[in-house]
Each structure stands twice: as C-alpha cells, then as structure tokens.
Short mmCIF file of C-alpha atoms in Angstrom, two decimals:
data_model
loop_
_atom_site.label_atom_id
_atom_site.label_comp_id
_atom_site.label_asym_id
_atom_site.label_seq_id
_atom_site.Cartn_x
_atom_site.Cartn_y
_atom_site.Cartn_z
CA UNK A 14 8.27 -12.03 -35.89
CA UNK A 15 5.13 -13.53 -34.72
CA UNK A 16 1.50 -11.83 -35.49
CA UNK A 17 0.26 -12.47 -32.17
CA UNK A 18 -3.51 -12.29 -30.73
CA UNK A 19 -4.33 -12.75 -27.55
CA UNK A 20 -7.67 -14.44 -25.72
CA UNK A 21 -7.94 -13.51 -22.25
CA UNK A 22 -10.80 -14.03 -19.80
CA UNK A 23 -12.17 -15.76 -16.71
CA UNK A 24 -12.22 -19.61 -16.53
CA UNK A 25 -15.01 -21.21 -18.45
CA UNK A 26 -15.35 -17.90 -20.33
CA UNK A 27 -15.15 -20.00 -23.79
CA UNK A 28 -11.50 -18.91 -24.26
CA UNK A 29 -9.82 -22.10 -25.67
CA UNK A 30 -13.71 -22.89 -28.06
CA UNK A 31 -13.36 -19.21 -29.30
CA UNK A 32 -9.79 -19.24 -29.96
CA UNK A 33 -9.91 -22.78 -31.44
CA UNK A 34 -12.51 -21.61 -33.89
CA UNK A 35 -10.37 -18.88 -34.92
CA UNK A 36 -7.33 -21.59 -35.64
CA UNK A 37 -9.39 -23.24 -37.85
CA UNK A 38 -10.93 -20.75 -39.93
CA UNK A 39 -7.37 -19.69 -40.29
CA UNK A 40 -5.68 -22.97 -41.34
CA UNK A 41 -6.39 -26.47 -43.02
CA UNK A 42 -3.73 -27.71 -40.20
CA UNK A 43 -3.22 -25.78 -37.01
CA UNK A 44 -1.09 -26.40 -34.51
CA UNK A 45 -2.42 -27.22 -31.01
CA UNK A 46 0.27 -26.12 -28.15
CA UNK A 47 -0.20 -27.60 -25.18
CA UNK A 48 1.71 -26.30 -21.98
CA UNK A 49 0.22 -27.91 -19.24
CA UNK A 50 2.13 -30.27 -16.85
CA UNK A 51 -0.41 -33.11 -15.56
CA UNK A 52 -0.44 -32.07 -11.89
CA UNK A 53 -3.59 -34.52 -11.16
CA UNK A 54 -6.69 -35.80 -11.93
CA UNK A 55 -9.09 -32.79 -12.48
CA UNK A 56 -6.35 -31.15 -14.72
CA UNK A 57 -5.99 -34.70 -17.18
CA UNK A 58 -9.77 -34.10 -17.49
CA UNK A 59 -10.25 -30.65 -18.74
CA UNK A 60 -7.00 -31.40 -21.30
CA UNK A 61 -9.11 -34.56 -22.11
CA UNK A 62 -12.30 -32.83 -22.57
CA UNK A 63 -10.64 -30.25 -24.59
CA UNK A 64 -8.63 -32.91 -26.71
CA UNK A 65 -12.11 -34.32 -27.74
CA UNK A 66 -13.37 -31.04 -28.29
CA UNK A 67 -10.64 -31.15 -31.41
CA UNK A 68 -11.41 -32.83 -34.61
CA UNK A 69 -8.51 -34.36 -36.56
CA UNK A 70 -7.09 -31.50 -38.32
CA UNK A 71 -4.80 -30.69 -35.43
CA UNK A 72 -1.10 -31.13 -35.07
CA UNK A 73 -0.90 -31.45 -31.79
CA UNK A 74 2.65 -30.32 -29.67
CA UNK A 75 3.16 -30.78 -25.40
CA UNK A 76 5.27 -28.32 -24.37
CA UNK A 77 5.93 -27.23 -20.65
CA UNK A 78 8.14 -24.43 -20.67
CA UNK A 79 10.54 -24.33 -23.88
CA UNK A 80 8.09 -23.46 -26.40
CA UNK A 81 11.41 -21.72 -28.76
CA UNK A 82 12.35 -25.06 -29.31
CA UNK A 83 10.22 -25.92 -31.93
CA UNK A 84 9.73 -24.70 -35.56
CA UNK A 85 6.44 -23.18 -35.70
CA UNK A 86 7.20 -21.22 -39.28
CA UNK A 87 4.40 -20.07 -41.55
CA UNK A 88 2.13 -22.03 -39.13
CA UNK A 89 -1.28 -20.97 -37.15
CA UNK A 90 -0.45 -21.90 -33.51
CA UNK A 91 -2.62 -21.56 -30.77
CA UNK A 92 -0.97 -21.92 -27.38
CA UNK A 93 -3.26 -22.77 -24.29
CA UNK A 94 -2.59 -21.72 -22.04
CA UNK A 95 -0.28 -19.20 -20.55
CA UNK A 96 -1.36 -19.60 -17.18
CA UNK A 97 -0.30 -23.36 -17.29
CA UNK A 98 3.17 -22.14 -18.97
CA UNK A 99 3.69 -20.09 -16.33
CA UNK A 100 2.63 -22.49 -13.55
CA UNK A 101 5.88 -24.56 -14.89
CA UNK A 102 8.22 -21.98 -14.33
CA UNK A 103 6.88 -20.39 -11.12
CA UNK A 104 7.12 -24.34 -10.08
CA UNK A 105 10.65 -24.75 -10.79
CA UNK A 106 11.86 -21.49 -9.89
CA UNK A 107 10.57 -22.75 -6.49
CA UNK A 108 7.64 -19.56 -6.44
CA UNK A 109 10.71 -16.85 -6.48
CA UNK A 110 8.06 -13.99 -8.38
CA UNK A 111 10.79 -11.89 -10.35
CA UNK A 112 12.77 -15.20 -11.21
CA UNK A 113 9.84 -16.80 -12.70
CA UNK A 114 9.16 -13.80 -14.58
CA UNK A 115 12.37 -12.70 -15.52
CA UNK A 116 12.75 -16.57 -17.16
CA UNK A 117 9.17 -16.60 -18.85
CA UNK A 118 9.72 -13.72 -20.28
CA UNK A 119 13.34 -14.19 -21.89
CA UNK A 120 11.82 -17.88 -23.40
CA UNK A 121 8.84 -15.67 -24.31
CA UNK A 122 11.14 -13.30 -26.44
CA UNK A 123 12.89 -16.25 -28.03
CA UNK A 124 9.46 -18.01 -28.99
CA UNK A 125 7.88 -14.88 -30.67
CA UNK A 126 10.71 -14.00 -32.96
CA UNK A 127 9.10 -17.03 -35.35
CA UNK A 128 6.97 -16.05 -38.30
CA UNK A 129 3.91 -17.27 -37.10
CA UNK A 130 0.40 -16.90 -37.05
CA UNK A 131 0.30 -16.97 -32.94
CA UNK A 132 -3.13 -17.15 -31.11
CA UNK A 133 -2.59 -17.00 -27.11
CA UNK A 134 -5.40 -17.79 -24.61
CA UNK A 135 -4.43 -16.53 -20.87
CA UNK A 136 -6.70 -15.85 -17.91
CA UNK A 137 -7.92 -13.10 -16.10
CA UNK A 138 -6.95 -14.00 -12.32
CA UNK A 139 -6.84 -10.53 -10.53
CA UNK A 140 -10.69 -9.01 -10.68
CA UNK A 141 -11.56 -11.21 -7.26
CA UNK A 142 -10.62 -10.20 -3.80
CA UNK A 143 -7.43 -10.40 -2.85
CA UNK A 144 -6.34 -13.89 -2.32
CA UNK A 145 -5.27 -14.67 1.65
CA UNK A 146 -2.77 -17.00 0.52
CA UNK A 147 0.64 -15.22 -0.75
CA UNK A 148 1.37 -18.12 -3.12
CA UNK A 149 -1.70 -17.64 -5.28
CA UNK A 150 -0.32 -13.51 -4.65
CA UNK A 151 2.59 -13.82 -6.12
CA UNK A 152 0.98 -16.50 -8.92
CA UNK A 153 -1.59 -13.96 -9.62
CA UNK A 154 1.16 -10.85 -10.11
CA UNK A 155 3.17 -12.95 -12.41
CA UNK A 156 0.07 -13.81 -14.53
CA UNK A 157 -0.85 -10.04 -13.80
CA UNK A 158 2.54 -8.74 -15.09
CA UNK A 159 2.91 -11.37 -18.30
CA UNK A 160 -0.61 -10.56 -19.60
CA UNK A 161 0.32 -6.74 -19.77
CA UNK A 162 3.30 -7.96 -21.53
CA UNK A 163 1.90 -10.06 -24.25
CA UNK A 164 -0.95 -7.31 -24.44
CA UNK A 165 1.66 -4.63 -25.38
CA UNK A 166 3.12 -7.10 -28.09
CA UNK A 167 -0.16 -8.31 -29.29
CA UNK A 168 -1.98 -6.73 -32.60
CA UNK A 169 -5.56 -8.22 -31.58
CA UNK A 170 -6.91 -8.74 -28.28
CA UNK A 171 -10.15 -10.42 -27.03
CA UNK A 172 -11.55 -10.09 -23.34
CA UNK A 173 -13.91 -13.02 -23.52
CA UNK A 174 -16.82 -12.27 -21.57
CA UNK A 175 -19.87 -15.62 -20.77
CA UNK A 176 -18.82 -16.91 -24.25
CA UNK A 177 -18.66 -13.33 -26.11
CA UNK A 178 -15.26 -12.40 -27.23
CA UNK A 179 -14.84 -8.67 -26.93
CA UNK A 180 -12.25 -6.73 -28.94
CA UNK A 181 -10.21 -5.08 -26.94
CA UNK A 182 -7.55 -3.96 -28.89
CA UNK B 25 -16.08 20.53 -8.62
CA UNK B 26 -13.56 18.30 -9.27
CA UNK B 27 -13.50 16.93 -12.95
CA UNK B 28 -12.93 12.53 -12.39
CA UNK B 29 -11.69 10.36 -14.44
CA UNK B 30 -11.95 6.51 -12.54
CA UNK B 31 -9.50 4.36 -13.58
CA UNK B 32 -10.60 0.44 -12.74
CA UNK B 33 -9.61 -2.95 -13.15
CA UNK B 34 -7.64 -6.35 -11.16
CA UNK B 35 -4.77 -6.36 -9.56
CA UNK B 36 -1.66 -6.53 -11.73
CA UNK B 37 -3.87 -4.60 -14.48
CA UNK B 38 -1.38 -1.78 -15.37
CA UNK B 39 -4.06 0.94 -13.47
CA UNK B 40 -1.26 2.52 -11.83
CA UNK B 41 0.71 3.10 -14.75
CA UNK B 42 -1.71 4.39 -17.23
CA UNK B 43 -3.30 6.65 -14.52
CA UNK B 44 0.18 8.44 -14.06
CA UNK B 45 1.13 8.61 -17.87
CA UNK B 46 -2.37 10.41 -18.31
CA UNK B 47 -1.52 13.05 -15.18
CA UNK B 48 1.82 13.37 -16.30
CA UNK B 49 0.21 14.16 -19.85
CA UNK B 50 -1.76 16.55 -18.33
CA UNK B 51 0.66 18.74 -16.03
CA UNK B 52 4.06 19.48 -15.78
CA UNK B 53 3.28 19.06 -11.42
CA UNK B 54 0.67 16.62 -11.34
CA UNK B 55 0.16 15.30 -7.35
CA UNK B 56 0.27 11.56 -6.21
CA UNK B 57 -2.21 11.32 -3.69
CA UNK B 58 -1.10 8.22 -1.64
CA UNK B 59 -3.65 6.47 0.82
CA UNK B 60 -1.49 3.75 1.92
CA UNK B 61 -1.43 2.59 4.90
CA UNK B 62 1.74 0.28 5.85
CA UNK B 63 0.46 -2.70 6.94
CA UNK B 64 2.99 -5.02 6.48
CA UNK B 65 6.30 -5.60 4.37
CA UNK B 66 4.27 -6.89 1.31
CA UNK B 67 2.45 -3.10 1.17
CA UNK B 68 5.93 -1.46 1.68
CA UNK B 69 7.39 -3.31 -1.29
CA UNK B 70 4.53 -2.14 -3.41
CA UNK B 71 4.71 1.27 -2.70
CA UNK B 72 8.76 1.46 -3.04
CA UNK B 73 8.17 -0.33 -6.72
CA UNK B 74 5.84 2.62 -7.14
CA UNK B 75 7.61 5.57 -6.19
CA UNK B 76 10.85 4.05 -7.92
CA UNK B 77 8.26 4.08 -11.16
CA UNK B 78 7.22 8.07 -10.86
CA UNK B 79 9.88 10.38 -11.58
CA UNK B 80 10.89 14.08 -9.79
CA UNK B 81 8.30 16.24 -10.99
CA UNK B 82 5.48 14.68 -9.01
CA UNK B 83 4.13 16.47 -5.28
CA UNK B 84 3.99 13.79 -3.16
CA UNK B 85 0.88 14.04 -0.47
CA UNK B 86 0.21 10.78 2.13
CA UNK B 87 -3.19 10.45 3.57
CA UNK B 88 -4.76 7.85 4.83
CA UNK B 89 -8.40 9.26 5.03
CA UNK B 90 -9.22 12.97 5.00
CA UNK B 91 -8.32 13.91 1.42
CA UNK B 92 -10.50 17.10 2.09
CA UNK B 93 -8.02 19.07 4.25
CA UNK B 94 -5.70 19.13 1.72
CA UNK B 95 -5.59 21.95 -0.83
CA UNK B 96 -5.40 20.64 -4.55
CA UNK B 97 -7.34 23.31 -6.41
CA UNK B 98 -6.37 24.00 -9.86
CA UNK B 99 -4.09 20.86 -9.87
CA UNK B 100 -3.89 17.77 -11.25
CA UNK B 101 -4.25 14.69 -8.66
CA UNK B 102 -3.93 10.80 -8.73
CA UNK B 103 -5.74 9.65 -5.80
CA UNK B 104 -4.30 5.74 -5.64
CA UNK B 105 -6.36 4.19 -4.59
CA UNK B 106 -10.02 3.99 -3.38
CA UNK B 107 -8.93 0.63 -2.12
CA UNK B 108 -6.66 1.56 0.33
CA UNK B 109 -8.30 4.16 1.67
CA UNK B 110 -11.89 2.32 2.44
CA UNK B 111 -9.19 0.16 3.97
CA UNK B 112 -8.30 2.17 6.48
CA UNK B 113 -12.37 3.68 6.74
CA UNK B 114 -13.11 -0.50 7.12
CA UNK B 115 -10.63 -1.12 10.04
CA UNK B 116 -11.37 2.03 11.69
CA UNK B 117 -14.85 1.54 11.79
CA UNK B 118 -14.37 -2.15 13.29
CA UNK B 119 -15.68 -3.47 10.30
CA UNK B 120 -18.84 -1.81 10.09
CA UNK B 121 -19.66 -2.02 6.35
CA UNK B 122 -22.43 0.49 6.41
CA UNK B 123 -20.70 2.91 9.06
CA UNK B 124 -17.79 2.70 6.83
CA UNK B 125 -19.35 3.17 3.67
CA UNK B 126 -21.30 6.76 4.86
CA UNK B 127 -17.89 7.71 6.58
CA UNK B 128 -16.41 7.23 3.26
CA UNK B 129 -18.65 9.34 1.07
CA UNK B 130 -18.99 12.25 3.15
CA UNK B 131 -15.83 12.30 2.99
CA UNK B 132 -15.58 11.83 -0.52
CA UNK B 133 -18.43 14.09 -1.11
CA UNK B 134 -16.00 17.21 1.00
CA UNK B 135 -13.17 16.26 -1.30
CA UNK B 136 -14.72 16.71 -4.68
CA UNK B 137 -15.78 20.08 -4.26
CA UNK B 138 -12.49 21.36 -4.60
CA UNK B 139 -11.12 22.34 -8.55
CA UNK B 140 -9.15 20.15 -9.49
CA UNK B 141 -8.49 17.29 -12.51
CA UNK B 142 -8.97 14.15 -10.46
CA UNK B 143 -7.74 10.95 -11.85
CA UNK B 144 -9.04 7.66 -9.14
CA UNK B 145 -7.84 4.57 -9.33
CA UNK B 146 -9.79 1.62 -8.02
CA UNK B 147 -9.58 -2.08 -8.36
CA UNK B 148 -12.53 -4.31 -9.22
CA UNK B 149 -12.98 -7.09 -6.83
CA UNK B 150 -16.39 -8.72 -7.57
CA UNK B 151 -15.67 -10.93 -10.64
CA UNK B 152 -14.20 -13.80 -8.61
CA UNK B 153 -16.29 -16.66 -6.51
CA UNK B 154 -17.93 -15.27 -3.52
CA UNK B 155 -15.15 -14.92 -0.73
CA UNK B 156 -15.67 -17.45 2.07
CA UNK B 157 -14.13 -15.55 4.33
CA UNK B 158 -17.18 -13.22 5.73
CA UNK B 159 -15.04 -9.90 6.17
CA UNK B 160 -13.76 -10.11 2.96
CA UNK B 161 -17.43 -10.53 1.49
CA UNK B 162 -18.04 -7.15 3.85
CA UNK B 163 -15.22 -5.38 2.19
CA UNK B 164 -15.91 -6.48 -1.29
CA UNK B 165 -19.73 -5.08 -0.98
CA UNK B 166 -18.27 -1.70 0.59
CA UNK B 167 -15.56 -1.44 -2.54
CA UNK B 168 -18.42 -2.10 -5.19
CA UNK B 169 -20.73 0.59 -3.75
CA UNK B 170 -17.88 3.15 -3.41
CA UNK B 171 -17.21 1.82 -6.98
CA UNK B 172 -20.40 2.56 -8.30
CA UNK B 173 -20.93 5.65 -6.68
CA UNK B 174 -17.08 7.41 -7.79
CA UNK B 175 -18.63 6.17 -11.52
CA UNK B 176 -22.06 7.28 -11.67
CA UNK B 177 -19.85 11.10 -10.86
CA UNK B 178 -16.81 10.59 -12.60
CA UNK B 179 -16.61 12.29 -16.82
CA UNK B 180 -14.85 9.19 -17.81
CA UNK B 181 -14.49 5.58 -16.67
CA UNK B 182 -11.46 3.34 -18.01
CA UNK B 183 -11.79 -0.57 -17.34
CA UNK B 184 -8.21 -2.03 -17.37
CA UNK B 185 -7.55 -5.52 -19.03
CA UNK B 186 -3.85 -6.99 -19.42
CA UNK B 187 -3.31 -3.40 -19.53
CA UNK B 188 -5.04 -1.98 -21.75
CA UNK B 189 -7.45 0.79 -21.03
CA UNK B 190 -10.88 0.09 -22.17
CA UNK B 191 -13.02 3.34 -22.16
CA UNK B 192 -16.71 2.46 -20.51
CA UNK B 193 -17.87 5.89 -20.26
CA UNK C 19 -39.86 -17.93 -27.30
CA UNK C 20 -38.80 -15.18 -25.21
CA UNK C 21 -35.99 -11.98 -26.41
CA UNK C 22 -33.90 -12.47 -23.55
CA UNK C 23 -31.65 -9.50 -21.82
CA UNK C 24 -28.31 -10.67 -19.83
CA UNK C 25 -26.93 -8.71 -17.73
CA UNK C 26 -23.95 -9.89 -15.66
CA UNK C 27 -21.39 -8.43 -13.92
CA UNK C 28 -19.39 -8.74 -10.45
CA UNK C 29 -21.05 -8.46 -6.89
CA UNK C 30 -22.40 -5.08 -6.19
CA UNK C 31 -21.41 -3.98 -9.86
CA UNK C 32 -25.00 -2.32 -10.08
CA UNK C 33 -26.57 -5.63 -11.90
CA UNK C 34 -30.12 -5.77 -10.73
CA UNK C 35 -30.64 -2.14 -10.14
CA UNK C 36 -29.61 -1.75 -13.84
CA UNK C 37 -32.01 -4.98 -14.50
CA UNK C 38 -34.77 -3.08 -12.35
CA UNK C 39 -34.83 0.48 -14.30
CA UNK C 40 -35.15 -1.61 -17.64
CA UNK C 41 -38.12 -3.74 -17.06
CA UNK C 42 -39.85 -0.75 -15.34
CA UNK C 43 -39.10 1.22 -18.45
CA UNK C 44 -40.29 -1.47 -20.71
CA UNK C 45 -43.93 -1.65 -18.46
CA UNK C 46 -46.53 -0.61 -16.01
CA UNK C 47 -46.61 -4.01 -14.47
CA UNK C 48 -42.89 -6.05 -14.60
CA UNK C 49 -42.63 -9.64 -13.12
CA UNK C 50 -39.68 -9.89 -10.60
CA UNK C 51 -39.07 -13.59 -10.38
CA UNK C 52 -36.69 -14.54 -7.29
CA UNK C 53 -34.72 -17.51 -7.69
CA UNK C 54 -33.47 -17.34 -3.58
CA UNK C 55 -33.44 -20.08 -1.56
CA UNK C 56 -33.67 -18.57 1.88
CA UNK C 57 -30.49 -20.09 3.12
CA UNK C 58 -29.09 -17.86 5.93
CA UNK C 59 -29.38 -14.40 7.62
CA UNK C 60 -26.80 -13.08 4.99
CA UNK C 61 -29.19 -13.34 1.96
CA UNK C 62 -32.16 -12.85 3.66
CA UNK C 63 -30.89 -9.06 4.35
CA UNK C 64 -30.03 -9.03 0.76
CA UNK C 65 -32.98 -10.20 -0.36
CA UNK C 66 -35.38 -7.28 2.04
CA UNK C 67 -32.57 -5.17 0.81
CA UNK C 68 -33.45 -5.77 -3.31
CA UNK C 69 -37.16 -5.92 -2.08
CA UNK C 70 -37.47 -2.54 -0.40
CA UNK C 71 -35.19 -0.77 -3.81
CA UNK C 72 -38.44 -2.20 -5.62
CA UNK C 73 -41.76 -0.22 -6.17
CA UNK C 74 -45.05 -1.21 -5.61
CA UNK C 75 -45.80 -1.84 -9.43
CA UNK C 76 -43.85 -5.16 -9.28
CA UNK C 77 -45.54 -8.47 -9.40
CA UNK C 78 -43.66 -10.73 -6.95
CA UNK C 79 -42.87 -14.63 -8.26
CA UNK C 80 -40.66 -16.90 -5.93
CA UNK C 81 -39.43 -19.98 -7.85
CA UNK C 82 -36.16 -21.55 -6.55
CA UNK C 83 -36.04 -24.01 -9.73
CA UNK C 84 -39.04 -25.07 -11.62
CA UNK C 85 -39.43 -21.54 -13.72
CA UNK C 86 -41.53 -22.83 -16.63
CA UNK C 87 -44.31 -23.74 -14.14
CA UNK C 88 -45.57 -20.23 -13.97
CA UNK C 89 -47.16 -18.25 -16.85
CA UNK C 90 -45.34 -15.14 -17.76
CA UNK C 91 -46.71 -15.09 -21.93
CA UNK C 92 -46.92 -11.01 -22.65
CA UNK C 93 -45.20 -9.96 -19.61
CA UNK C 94 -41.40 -8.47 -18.74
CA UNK C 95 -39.56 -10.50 -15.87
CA UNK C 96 -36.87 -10.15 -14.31
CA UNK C 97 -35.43 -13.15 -13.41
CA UNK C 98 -32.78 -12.35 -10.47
CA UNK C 99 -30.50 -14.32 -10.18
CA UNK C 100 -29.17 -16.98 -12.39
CA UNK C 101 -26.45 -17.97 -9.62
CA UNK C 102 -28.92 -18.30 -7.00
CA UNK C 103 -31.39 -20.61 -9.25
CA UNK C 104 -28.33 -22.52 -10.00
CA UNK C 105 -26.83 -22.95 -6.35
CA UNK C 106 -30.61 -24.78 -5.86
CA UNK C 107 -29.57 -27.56 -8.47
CA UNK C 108 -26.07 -27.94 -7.76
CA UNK C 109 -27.54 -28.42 -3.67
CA UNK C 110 -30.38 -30.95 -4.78
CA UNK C 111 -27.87 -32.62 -7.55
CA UNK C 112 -25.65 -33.21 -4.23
CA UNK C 113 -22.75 -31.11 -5.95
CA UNK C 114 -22.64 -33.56 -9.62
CA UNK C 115 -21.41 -30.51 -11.80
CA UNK C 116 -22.76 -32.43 -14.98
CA UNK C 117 -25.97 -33.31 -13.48
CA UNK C 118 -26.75 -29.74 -12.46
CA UNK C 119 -25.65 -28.27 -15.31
CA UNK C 120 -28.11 -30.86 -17.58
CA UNK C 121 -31.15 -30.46 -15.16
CA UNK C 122 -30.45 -26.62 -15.48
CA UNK C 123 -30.05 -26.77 -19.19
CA UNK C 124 -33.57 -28.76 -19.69
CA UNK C 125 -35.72 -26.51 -17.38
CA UNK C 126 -33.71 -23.28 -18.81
CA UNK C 127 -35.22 -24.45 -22.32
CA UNK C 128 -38.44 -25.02 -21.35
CA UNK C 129 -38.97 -21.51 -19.59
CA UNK C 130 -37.65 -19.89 -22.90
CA UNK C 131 -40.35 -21.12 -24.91
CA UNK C 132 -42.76 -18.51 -23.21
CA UNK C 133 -43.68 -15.12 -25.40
CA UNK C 134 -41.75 -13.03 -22.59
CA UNK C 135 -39.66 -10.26 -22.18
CA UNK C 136 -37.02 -11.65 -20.47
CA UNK C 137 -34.39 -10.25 -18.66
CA UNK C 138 -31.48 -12.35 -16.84
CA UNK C 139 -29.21 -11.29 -14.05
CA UNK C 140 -26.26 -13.15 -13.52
CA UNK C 141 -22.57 -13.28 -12.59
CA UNK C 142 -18.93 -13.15 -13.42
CA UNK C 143 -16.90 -15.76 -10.56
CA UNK C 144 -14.45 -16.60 -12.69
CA UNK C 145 -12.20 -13.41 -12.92
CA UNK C 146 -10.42 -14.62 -9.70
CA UNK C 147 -7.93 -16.95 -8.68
CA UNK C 148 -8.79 -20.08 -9.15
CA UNK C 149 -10.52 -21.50 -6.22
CA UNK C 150 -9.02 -23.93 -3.60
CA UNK C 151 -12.18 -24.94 -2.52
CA UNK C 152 -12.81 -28.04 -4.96
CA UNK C 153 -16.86 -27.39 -4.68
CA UNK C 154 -16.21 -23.59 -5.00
CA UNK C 155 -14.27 -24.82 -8.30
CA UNK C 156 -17.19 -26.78 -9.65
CA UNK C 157 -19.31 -24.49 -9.33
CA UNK C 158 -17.64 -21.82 -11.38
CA UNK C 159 -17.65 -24.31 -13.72
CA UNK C 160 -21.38 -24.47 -13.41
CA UNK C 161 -21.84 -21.05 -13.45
CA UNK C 162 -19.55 -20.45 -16.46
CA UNK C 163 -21.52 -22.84 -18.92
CA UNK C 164 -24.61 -21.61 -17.83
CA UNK C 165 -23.39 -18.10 -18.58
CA UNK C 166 -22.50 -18.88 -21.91
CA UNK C 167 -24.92 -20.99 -22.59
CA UNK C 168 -27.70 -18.34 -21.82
CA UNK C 169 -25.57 -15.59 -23.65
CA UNK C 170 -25.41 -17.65 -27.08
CA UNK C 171 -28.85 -17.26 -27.25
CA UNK C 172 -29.16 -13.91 -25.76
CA UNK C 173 -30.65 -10.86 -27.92
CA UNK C 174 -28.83 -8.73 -25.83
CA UNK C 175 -26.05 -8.61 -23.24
CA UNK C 176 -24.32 -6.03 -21.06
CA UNK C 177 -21.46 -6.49 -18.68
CA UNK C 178 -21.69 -4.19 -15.98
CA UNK C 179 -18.79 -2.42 -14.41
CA UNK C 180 -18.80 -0.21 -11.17
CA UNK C 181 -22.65 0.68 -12.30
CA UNK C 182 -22.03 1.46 -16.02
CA UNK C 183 -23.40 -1.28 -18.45
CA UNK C 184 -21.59 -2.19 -21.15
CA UNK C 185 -23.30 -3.92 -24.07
CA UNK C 186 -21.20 -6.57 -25.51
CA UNK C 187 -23.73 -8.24 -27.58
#
C-alpha cells in the first residue's frame, strides 16, 4: 500500500513548489506524474512553467486517467494534480457526477495499492460562493467528495495557505 | 444559554457529516434542525442524500426561519445550516442585506437563550474571487457577518478541509 | 526593514477589524494607509464603512500605488488592502499579469526597507472555482504570488476564519 500525503489548497497557493520540494528532499530521482490533458493554450503554459520549474532529477510520466498502469514501486511520486485527473473522467463520463466518481475512485483504489512513497496535490474549489453554473456544481462536488476521500486515506495532510503549508492532519 | 459549537468550511467539506457523528456522540435523541427551503430539484436531491445518511433515532424539526418557537431545551440540536436559513431571511427581505442581517440576529439572539447543546453548521463563502454577480456579493457579505458573529459566541469553532475538522477555537 | 504582520482571510472574515485592534494595541498613534482607488459607489460605502469603525487616534495615508513615497520609519501601519493596491497595477499595467506582478514586486521591496511596524491585510480568491472570467483568472494569479510572496518574508501570519485568527506562521 501506498504512504500517501496530500497538498491541498487554493490555486497559486504554492501547492505543486511545496510539494515538489518535499519529492526531492525525499529522493535522488522522483517521479513527476502528470495528469493533465492539454485543453488549450493557458493550460500548456502553467505545465510549461512548472516543467521549468523542475531541474533534471525528475522522471517524468503523462498520465490522464489510468495512473494503475504503471509501476511506481519503492518510488517517491508526486501526482499533480487531482483536479486535472478528475477533469478527464468527468470529461468522458460526459459530466454524469456519480459516474465520474464512482470510476475515479475504483482507478484510485487500484493505483494506491503500490508501495509507494505517494505525494498528492489537489485544490480547494468549494470555499467561494456558489457557482451559477451547474457544470462547475457538479465539478466542484466531485472534487469536494474525492478530496474527503484521499483525506481519509492519507497519513499527512497540508492545507497550503499564501505559500505556508499547514499540517492538517 | 445555548452551549455552540460552529462547524465551517466549503461545500463538499464533510460539515454535515462530522456535525451529526458529534450529536449522535453526544445523545441517544439528538434533533436535526432543517432550514431548507425547496427551491428547486437540485436542493431536494441534497436533502434526500441527507436524510438517507441520518439514521432513526434523530427528531426531525423543519424551519425555515423562526428557530425560537421551537422548544429544544435540554437537547441536543444540529441547526444545518446558517446558509439556508439567511437564505430564506435574504429573499424575504427583497434582498436587503442590512434588513436581512438584523432580522437574522434577533432572531438568532431569541434562539440561543434556550438550554440546549447547539451544534451550527455554516459554509465559508469568501475565499473565492469576488462574485460578479452583485446579489451574490450581497449575500456573501450577509453570510460572513452572520459568520463572524455565530463565532465570536460559539465554545468551539471547527474549520473543515477535505474533511477533516480543524479546531480554530 | 520593517517586521511585517499578514493577515488574510476571505471577504468579511473579520480581516481589518482584527488588523485594526492590533496596531491600536501596539500604539497611541497607528498609520492606516488606504490602498483604494475610489472606483464606484460599492467601495466607496465600504471604504466610509472601515473609516467610521476607526477612532480618532488614526493617522490617515491614501496611496493607491507608490507606498515607499511616504515616511512611516518608527511608526505601526496598517496597510489595507493588498488586493486593492494590486487591482491599481493590474488597471495601469492594462491587465499584463507579469508586468503587474514585477512593478508590484519592485515598489513592495522598496516600502519594506522602512524601520516600520507593518501590518498587511490581504485576501484568499483562490479557494473557489476557478474563474471563467479570463481577467478574473489572472488576477488570482496576481493576487496569489503576491500573497506568497509577502508571506515568505512575513514575521507573522494569521488566516482568519469567520472572525477568529489563526496564526499559521
């Protein structure tokens, strides 16, 4: 089973610099797992600014959705992000909530049963008002209703707060 | 005088849950003080997927705004939430945010003075960008100063993150 | 250089009231330096709102941008708001995220290199969904590196929550 801590916060809380720091104080050769889909232009830039925010040391794996399918043993992985994970399956389960869920979750179980060293940065999405637009409803749920799952499964977790991490649990 | 526990946080937080594990921790009767009003289907849903989650040894008691005319001494209440019910204070006072806000706490002020173990929960909606919408800025300023004012009187405050309870006070 | 106090939080979490009992209780004669650019009828209320909470010990400063041009060596300000000071770049950058956020940067370090007192109200926009506003998006951003930027080099820092701080650094 995987030793999991998870980094969770509001964009451009320093999630992915804090958690990357932690990778490499753990490892000589982390692993970099990266789940985002390149929707457009403004999302190939942040993965570009945070690819040069990397030095060399990384292995670096793209993986949308199956993230079991890979052999992660005995390694340090960091996974960013789970909001982007879960973008891909909300996307393909054509935004059916419980389905996306219900999927995420069971590839989530499969993923975790590696012996790992798993750091997981998510976001915080639900401490705004509530969104007039029932896609971004239902998005914000499922992130809502993963995070509490990972949370419950985690050992460490960090609310990262203007660039402070703050230990949660 | 009511003792108050406030129990905050986003949406999809786990407030709901924790708040009834700690009143069904505390009696073997505790009271689920419901201040929904059904506005539409996506309301209903929630508070079916709610109910389904309580089991047969809570009192159930619906009301929308005048919590005071109901006896609860020497009981243990959930009140969920303060959200909906400034809801229904918000739309009743055509969107007033001030005549809302001192309808609300005199209110609130009647229903505290009863004996009872009061757990509140609340959801925090200032940590996102600055609604564009103006009524939802309205109701976001009316929720904060309720906020404020249920935590400067409640014992103990929990902040909710990816479900875990953080204690703030 | 200045010891610098953050204090951020949502809207209406209790930020600058918190902000205002601690400089008063640090001395007889606080600074309040308003960042406000008197942009509508929305924040002028806000602003006569902040102004009438405020005693008559309080030396007044408006600056919308250039803070280091005033003298504050020996003295405790309040500088109120971060977000506000920062909206006036991002307008007079014409919305260039990167430009704002350098101009920002280089007056920011500049006004730290006063003997002050300093303490900083900001806030939290990016516990929300993500924005579909693109401008609304950038200037999260903006706000986000600012916030961490100014809480790296922070003494102090408190995250405030319905009213109650909580010191994270």
């Amino acid at each position: 089973m995987a030793t999991i801590t998870l980094v969770t916060g509001g964009a451009r809380s320093g999630k992915s610099s804090f958690a990357q720091q932690m990778a490499e104080g753990k490892s000589e050769r982390p692993v970099y797992l990266a789940t985002a889909r390149i929707w457009d232009e403004d999302f190939a830039q942040r993965v570009r600014r945070h690819q040069a925010d990397r030095d060399q040391r990384w292995e670096n794996v793209e993986e949308e959705k199956q993230l079991s399918k890979h052999d992660f043993s005995g390694k340090v992985v960091l996974m960013d992000c789970v909001t982007l994970w879960l973008t891909n399956f909300f996307h393909d389960c054509s935004y059916q909530l419980d389905e996306a869920l219900e999927a995420a979750k069971a590839e989530w179980q499969q993923f975790i049963q590696q012996d790992m060293d798993l750091i997981v940065v998510t976001n915080e999405l639900g401490m705004g008002v509530h969104p007039e637009n029932e896609m971004a409803r239902k998005f914000a749920d499922l992130q809502g209703w993963m995070n509490q799952h990972i949370a419950a499964q985690a050992d460490t977790v960090y609310l990262m707060v203007s660039g402070i991490p703050v230990k949660i649990k």
